[in-house]
Coordinates of C-alpha atoms in Angstrom, one line a residue:
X110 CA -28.0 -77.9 35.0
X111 CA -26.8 -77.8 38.8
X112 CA -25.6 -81.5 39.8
X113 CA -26.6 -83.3 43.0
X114 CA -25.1 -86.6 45.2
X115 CA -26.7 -89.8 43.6
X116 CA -30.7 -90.6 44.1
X117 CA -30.3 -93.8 46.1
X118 CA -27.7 -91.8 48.5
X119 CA -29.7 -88.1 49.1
X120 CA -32.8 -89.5 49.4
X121 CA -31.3 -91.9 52.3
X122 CA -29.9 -89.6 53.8
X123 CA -33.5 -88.0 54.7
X124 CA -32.8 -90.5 57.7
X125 CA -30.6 -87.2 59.3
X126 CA -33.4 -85.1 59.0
X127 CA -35.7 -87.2 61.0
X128 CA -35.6 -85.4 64.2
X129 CA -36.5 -82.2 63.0
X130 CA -39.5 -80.6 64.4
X131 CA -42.9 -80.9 62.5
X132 CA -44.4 -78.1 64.3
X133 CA -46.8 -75.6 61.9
X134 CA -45.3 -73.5 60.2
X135 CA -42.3 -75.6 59.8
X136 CA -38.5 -73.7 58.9
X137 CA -35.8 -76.3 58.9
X138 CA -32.7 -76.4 57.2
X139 CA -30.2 -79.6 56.2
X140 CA -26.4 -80.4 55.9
X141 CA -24.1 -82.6 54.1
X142 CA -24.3 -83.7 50.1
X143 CA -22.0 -84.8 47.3
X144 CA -22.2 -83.6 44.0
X145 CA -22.8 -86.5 40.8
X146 CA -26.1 -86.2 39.2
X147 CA -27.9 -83.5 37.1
X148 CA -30.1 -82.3 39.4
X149 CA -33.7 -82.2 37.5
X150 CA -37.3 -80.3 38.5
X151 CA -37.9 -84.8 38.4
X152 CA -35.1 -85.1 41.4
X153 CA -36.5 -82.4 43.2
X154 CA -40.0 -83.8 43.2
X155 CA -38.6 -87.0 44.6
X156 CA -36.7 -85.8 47.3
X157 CA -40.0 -83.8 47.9
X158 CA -42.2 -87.0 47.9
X159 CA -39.6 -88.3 50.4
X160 CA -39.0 -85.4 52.6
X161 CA -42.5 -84.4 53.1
X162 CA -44.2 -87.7 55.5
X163 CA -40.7 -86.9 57.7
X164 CA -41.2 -83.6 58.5
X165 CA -45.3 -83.4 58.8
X166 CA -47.4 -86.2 59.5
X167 CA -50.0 -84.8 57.8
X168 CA -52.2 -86.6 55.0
X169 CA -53.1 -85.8 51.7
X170 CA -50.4 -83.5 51.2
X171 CA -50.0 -82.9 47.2
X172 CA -47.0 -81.6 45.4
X173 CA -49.0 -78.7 43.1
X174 CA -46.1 -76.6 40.9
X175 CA -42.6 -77.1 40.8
X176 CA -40.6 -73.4 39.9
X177 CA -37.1 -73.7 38.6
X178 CA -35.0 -71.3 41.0
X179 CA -32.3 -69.3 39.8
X180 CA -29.3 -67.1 40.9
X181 CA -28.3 -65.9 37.3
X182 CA -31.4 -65.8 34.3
X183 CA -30.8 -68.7 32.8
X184 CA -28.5 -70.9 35.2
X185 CA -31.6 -73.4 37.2
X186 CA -29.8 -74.0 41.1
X187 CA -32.5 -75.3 42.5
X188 CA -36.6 -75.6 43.0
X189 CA -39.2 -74.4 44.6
X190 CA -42.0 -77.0 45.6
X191 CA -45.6 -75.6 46.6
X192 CA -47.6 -78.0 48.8
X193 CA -51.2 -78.4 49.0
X194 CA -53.3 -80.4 51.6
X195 CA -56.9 -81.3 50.4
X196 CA -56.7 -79.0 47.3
X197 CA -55.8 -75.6 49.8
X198 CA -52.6 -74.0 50.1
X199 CA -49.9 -75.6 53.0
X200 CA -46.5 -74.2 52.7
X201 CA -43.7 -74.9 50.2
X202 CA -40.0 -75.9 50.0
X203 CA -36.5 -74.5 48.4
X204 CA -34.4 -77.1 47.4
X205 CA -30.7 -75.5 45.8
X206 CA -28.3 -77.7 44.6
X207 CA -25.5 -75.0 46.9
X208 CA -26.9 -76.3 49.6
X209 CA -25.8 -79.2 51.4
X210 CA -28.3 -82.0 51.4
X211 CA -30.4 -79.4 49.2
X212 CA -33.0 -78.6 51.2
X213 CA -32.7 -75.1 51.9
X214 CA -35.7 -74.0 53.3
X215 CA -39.4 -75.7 54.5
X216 CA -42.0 -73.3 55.2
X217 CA -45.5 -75.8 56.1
X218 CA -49.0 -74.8 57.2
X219 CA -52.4 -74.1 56.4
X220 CA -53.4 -71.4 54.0
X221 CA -49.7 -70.2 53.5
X222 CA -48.8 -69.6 49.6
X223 CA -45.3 -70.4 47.9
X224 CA -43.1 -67.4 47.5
X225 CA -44.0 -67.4 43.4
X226 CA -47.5 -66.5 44.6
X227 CA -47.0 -63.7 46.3
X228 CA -44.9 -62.4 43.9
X229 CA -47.9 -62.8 41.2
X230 CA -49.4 -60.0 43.7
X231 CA -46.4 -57.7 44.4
X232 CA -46.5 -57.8 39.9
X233 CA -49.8 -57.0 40.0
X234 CA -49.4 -54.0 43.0
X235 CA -46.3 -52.7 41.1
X236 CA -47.4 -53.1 37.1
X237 CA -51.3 -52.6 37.8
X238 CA -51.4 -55.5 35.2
X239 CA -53.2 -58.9 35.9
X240 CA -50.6 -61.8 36.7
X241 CA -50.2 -65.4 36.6
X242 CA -48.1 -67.2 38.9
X243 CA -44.0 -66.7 37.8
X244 CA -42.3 -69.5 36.1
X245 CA -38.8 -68.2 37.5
X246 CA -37.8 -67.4 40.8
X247 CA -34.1 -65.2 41.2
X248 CA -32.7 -66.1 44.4
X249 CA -30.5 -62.8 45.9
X250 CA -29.9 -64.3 49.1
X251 CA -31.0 -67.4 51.7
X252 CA -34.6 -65.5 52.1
X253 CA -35.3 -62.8 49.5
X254 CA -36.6 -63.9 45.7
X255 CA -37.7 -61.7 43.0
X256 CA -39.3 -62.0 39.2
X257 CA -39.3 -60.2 36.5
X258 CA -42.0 -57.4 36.1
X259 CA -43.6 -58.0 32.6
X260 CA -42.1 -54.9 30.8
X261 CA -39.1 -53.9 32.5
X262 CA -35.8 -55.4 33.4
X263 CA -36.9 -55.0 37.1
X264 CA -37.3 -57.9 39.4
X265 CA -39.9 -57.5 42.4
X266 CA -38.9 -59.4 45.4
X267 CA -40.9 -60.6 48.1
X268 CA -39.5 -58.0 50.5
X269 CA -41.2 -55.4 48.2
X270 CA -37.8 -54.3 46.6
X271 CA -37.1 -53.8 43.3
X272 CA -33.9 -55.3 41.6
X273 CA -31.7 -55.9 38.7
X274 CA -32.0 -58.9 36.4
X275 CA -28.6 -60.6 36.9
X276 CA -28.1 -62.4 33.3
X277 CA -26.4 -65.6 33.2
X278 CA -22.6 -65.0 31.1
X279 CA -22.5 -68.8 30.4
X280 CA -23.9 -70.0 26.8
X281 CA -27.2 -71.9 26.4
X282 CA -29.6 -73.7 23.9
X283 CA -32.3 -71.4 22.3
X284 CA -35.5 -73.1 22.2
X285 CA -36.6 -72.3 18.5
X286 CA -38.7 -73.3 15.2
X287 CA -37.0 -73.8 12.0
X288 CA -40.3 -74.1 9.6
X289 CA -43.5 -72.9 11.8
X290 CA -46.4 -74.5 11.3
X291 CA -48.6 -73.1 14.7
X292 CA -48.2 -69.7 16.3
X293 CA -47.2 -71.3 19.8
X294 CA -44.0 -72.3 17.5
X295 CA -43.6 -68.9 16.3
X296 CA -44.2 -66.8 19.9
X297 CA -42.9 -68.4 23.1
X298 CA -42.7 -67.2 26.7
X299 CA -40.0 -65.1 27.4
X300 CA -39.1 -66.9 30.9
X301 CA -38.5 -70.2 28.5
X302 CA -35.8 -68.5 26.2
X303 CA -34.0 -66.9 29.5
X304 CA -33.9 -70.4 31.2
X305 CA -32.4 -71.9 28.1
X306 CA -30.4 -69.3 26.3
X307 CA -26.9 -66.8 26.8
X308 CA -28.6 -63.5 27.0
X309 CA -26.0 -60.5 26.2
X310 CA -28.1 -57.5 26.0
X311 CA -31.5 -56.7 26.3
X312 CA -34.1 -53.4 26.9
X313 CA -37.0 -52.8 26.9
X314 CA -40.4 -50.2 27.3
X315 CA -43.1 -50.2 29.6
X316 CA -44.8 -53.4 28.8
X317 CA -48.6 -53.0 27.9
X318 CA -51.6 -54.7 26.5
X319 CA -55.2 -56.2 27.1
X320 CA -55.8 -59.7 26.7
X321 CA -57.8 -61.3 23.7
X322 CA -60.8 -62.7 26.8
X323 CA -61.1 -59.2 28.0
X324 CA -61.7 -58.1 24.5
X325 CA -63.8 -60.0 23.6
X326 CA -65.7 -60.1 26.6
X327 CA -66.1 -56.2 26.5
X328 CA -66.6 -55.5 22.6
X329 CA -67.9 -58.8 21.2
X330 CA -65.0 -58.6 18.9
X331 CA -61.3 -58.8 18.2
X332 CA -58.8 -57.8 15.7
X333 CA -54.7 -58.2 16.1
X334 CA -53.9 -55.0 14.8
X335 CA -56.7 -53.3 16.6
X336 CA -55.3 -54.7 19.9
X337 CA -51.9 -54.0 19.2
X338 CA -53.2 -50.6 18.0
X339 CA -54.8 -50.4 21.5
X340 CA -51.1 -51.0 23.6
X341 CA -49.6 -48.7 21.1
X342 CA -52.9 -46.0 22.5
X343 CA -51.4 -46.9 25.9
X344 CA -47.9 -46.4 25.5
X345 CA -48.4 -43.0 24.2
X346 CA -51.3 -41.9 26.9
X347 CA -54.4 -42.4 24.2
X348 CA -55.9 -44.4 26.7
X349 CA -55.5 -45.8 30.4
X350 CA -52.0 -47.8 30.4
X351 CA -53.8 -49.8 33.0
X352 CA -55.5 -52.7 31.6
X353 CA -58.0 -53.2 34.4
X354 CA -59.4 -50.0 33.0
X355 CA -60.0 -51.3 29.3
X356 CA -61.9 -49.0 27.3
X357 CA -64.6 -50.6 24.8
X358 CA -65.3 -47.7 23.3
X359 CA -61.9 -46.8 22.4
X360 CA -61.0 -50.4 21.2
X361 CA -64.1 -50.2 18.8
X362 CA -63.3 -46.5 17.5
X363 CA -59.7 -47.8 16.5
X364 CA -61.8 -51.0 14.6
X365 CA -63.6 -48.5 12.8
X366 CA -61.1 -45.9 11.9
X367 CA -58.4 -48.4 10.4
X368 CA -61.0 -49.9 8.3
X369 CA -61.0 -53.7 9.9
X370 CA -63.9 -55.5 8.9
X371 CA -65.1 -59.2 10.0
X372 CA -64.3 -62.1 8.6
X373 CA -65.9 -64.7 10.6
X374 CA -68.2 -64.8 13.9
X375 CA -67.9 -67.1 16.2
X376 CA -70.7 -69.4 18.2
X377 CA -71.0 -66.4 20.8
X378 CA -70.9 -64.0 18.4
X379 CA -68.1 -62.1 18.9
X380 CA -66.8 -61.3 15.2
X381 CA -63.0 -61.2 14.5
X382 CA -61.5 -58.9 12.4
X383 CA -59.1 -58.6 9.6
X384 CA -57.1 -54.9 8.7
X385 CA -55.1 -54.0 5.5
X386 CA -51.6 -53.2 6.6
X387 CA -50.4 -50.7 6.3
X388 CA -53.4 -48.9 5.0
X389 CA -54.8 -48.9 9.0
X390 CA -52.0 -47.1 10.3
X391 CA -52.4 -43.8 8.7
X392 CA -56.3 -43.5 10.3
X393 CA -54.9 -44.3 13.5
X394 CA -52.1 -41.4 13.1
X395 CA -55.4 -39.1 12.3
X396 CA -57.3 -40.5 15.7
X397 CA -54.2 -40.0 17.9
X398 CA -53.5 -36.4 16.5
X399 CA -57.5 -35.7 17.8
X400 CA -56.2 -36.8 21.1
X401 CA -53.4 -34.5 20.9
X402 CA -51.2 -36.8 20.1
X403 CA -49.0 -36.2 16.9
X404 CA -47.3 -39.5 15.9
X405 CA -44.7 -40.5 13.3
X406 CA -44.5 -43.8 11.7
X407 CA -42.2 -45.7 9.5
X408 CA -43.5 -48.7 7.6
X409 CA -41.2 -51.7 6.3
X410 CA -42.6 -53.7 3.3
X411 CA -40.4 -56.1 3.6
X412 CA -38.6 -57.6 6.7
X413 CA -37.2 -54.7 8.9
X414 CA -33.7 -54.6 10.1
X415 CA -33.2 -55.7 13.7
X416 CA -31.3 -52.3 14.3
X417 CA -34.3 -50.5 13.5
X418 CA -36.4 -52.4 16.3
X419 CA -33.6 -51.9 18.4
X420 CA -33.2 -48.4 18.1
X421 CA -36.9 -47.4 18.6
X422 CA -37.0 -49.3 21.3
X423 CA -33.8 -47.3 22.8
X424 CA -35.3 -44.3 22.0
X425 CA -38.7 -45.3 24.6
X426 CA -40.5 -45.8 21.7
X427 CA -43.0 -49.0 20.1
X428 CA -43.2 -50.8 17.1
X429 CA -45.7 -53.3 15.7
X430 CA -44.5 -56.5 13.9
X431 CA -46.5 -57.8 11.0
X432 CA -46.1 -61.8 10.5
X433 CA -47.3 -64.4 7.8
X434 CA -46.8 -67.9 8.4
X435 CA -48.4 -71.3 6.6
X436 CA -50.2 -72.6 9.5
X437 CA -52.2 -75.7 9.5
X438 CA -56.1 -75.4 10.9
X439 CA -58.3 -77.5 13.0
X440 CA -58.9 -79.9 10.3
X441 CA -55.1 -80.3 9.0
X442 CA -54.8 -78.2 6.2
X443 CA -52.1 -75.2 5.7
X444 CA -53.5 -72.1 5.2
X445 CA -51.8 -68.5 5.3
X446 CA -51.9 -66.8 8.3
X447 CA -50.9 -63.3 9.5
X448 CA -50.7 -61.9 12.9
X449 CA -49.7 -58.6 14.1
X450 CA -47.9 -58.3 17.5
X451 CA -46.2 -55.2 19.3
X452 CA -42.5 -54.8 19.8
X453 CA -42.0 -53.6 23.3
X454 CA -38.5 -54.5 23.6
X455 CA -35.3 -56.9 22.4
X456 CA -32.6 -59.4 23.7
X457 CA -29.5 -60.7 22.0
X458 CA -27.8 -64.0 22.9
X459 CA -25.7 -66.9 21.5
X460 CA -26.5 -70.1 20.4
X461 CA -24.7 -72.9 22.7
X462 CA -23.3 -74.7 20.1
X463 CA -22.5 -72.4 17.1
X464 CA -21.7 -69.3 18.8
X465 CA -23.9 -67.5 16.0
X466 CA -25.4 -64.6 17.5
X467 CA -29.5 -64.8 17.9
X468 CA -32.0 -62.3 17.9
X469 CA -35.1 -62.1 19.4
X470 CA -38.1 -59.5 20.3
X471 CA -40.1 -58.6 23.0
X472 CA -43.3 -59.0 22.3
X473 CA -46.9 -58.0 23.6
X474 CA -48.6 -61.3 21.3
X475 CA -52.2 -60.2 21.4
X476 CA -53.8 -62.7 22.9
X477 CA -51.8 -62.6 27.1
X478 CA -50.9 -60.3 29.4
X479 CA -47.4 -61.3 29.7
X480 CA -43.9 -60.4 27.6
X481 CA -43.3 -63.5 25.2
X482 CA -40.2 -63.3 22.7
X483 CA -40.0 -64.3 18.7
X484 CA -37.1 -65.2 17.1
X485 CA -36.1 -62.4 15.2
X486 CA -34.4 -65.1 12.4
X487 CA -37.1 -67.2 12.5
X488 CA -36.6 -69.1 9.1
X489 CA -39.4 -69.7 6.6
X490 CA -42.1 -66.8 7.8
X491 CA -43.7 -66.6 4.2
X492 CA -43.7 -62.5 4.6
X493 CA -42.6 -60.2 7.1
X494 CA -43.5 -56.3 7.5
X495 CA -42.7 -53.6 10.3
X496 CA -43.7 -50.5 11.7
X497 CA -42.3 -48.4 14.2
X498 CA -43.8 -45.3 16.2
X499 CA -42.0 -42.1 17.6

């Protein structure tokens, strides 16, 4: 964590700033700090508070998202603070800790959008994948920022270029779950474990998938396996690879051909499915060889070797990652569950304080439209299988 002057003495010395122009849009940029305190996304929100009344008189100006900024994956320098005014956009700030005084840039006005907005658009423009707003921003230099494109190890910058992912060299923590009892303890987002944890290698495919509300909202049904059936179809060219062009029809011929039946309908009626693996995967071989596809599969009853995800992956290909875990329901019992996501790439790190070496896999979860990563070791998954494509 980057380390500022003290509290008391940066946010009095907001007094130098005073006579800086409040004229719309706003760019300023400040001088002088000392270094003493961990500077936290907390910090920045209170210099923020502080900052804004000096520098635009305006009222009802609203601190909306706060966006850790970095300069390595995984090393935080600084923030960026998007303003509102009356619920509608006004401008943001980049605080960096390198800075002196920290306030690096102020951009204010009506209807202008933080940097990490129109970087959800440039993802969007360069993936053809629906976005949500980036949790990360990499700084390059004092004006261009990127984020990583769901899939790739590319980061999109707000000058339309594309650029490496620099990855921090310094260990971290890796956010983790020793005995799972939810999913959300099982799957998290892949921006979280970069923030928090030494990443030494990592690759990954094209990443691809269709998210569980457009699914449903198109079939009247989901299924895990069908779904990650369907970003397996568009990895391989079964079907678009974009998901704005979601095919129903295709989705439900998969449902049918692996055999998934329903288990339970909901209030709307969409029915969820259940599918025998690996008894499903074999149809599915059949459907893609109609499409002119010939695919070859290798299933792993029992927990598959890291190596062997790794490998497919560096080979450009997919696998699918079949999970069991005693989870405990709405009314708090445990009950077995499975889910089935798709491998679409790997990272390997260290843990801060052991050393140990961690695994963890890329993963399209089934139910967003983003990367999100599972601990490869997780501890006390009550069965694990595997299958890979090539």
């Amino acid at each position: 964590m980057p380390r500022v002057q003290s509290r008391r003495s940066f946010l009095l010395g907001l007094a130098s700033i005073i006579g800086l122009s409040a004229s719309r849009p706003t760019r300023v940029f400040a001088a002088d700090s000392n270094s003493s305190v961990a500077f936290t996304s907390d910090l920045a929100q209170d210099y923020a508070l502080s900052l804004l009344p000096i520098v635009d008189g305006s009222a009802n100006l609203e601190i909306e998202q706060i966006v850790p900024v970095c300069q390595q994956i995984g090393l935080i320098c600084g923030y960026e603070i998007s303003v509102t005014r009356e619920g509608s956009p006004y401008g943001y700030l980049i605080l960096d800790a390198s800075y002196p005084g920290l306030l690096k840039e102020i951009t204010l006005g009506d209807t202008i959008l933080p940097i990490s907005a129109s970087l959800s658009n440039a993802i969007s423009t360069y993936s053809g994948q629906q976005a949500t707003n980036p949790t990360v921003l990499i700084s390059y230099n004092d004006i261009e920022y990127g984020t990583l494109v769901p899939g790739t190890r590319d980061c999109v910058t707000n000058y339309n270029n594309i650029r490496s992912v620099p990855i921090v060299t310094e260990k971290g923590i890796a956010p983790q779950s020793n005995n799972p009892t939810s999913w959300n303890a099982v799957i998290i987002n892949e921006d979280d474990l970069m923030l928090h944890f030494q990443i030494d290698d990592l690759n990954g495919i094209p990443f691809r998938g269709v998210s569980e509300s457009l699914v449903e909202a198109r079939t009247n049904k989901y299924a895990c396996v069908v779904s990650a059936l369907y970003a397996v179809s568009m990895h391989y060219g079964l079907t678009s690879s974009n998901a704005n062009q979601f095919n129903p029809d295709y989705y439900k011929e998969i449902w049918n051909v692996t055999g998934t039946t329903t288990y339970k309908t909901n209030d709307q009626g969409v029915e969820y499915g259940s599918t025998i693996i690996p008894d499903g995967i074999v149809p599915f071989k059949s459907l893609a060889a109609q499409k002119g596809r010939a695919l070859n599969t290798q299933f792993f009853g029992y927990q598959p070797q890291f190596a062997q995800y790794r490998a497919t992956i560096d080979q450009g290909n997919i696998g699918l990652y079949h999970m069991w875990i005693n989870s405990r329901n709405s009314e708090g019992s445990v009950e077995l569950s499975g889910h089935t996501v798709t491998v679409t790439g790997y990272f390997t790190g260290h843990n801060g304080s052991s050393g140990i070496e961690l695994q963890w896999l890329e993963v399209f979860d089934g139910w967003n439209t983003y990367p999100r990563a599972i601990n490869y070791a997780t501890p006390n998954m009550v069965k694990l299988n595997g299958t890979v494509f090539w």
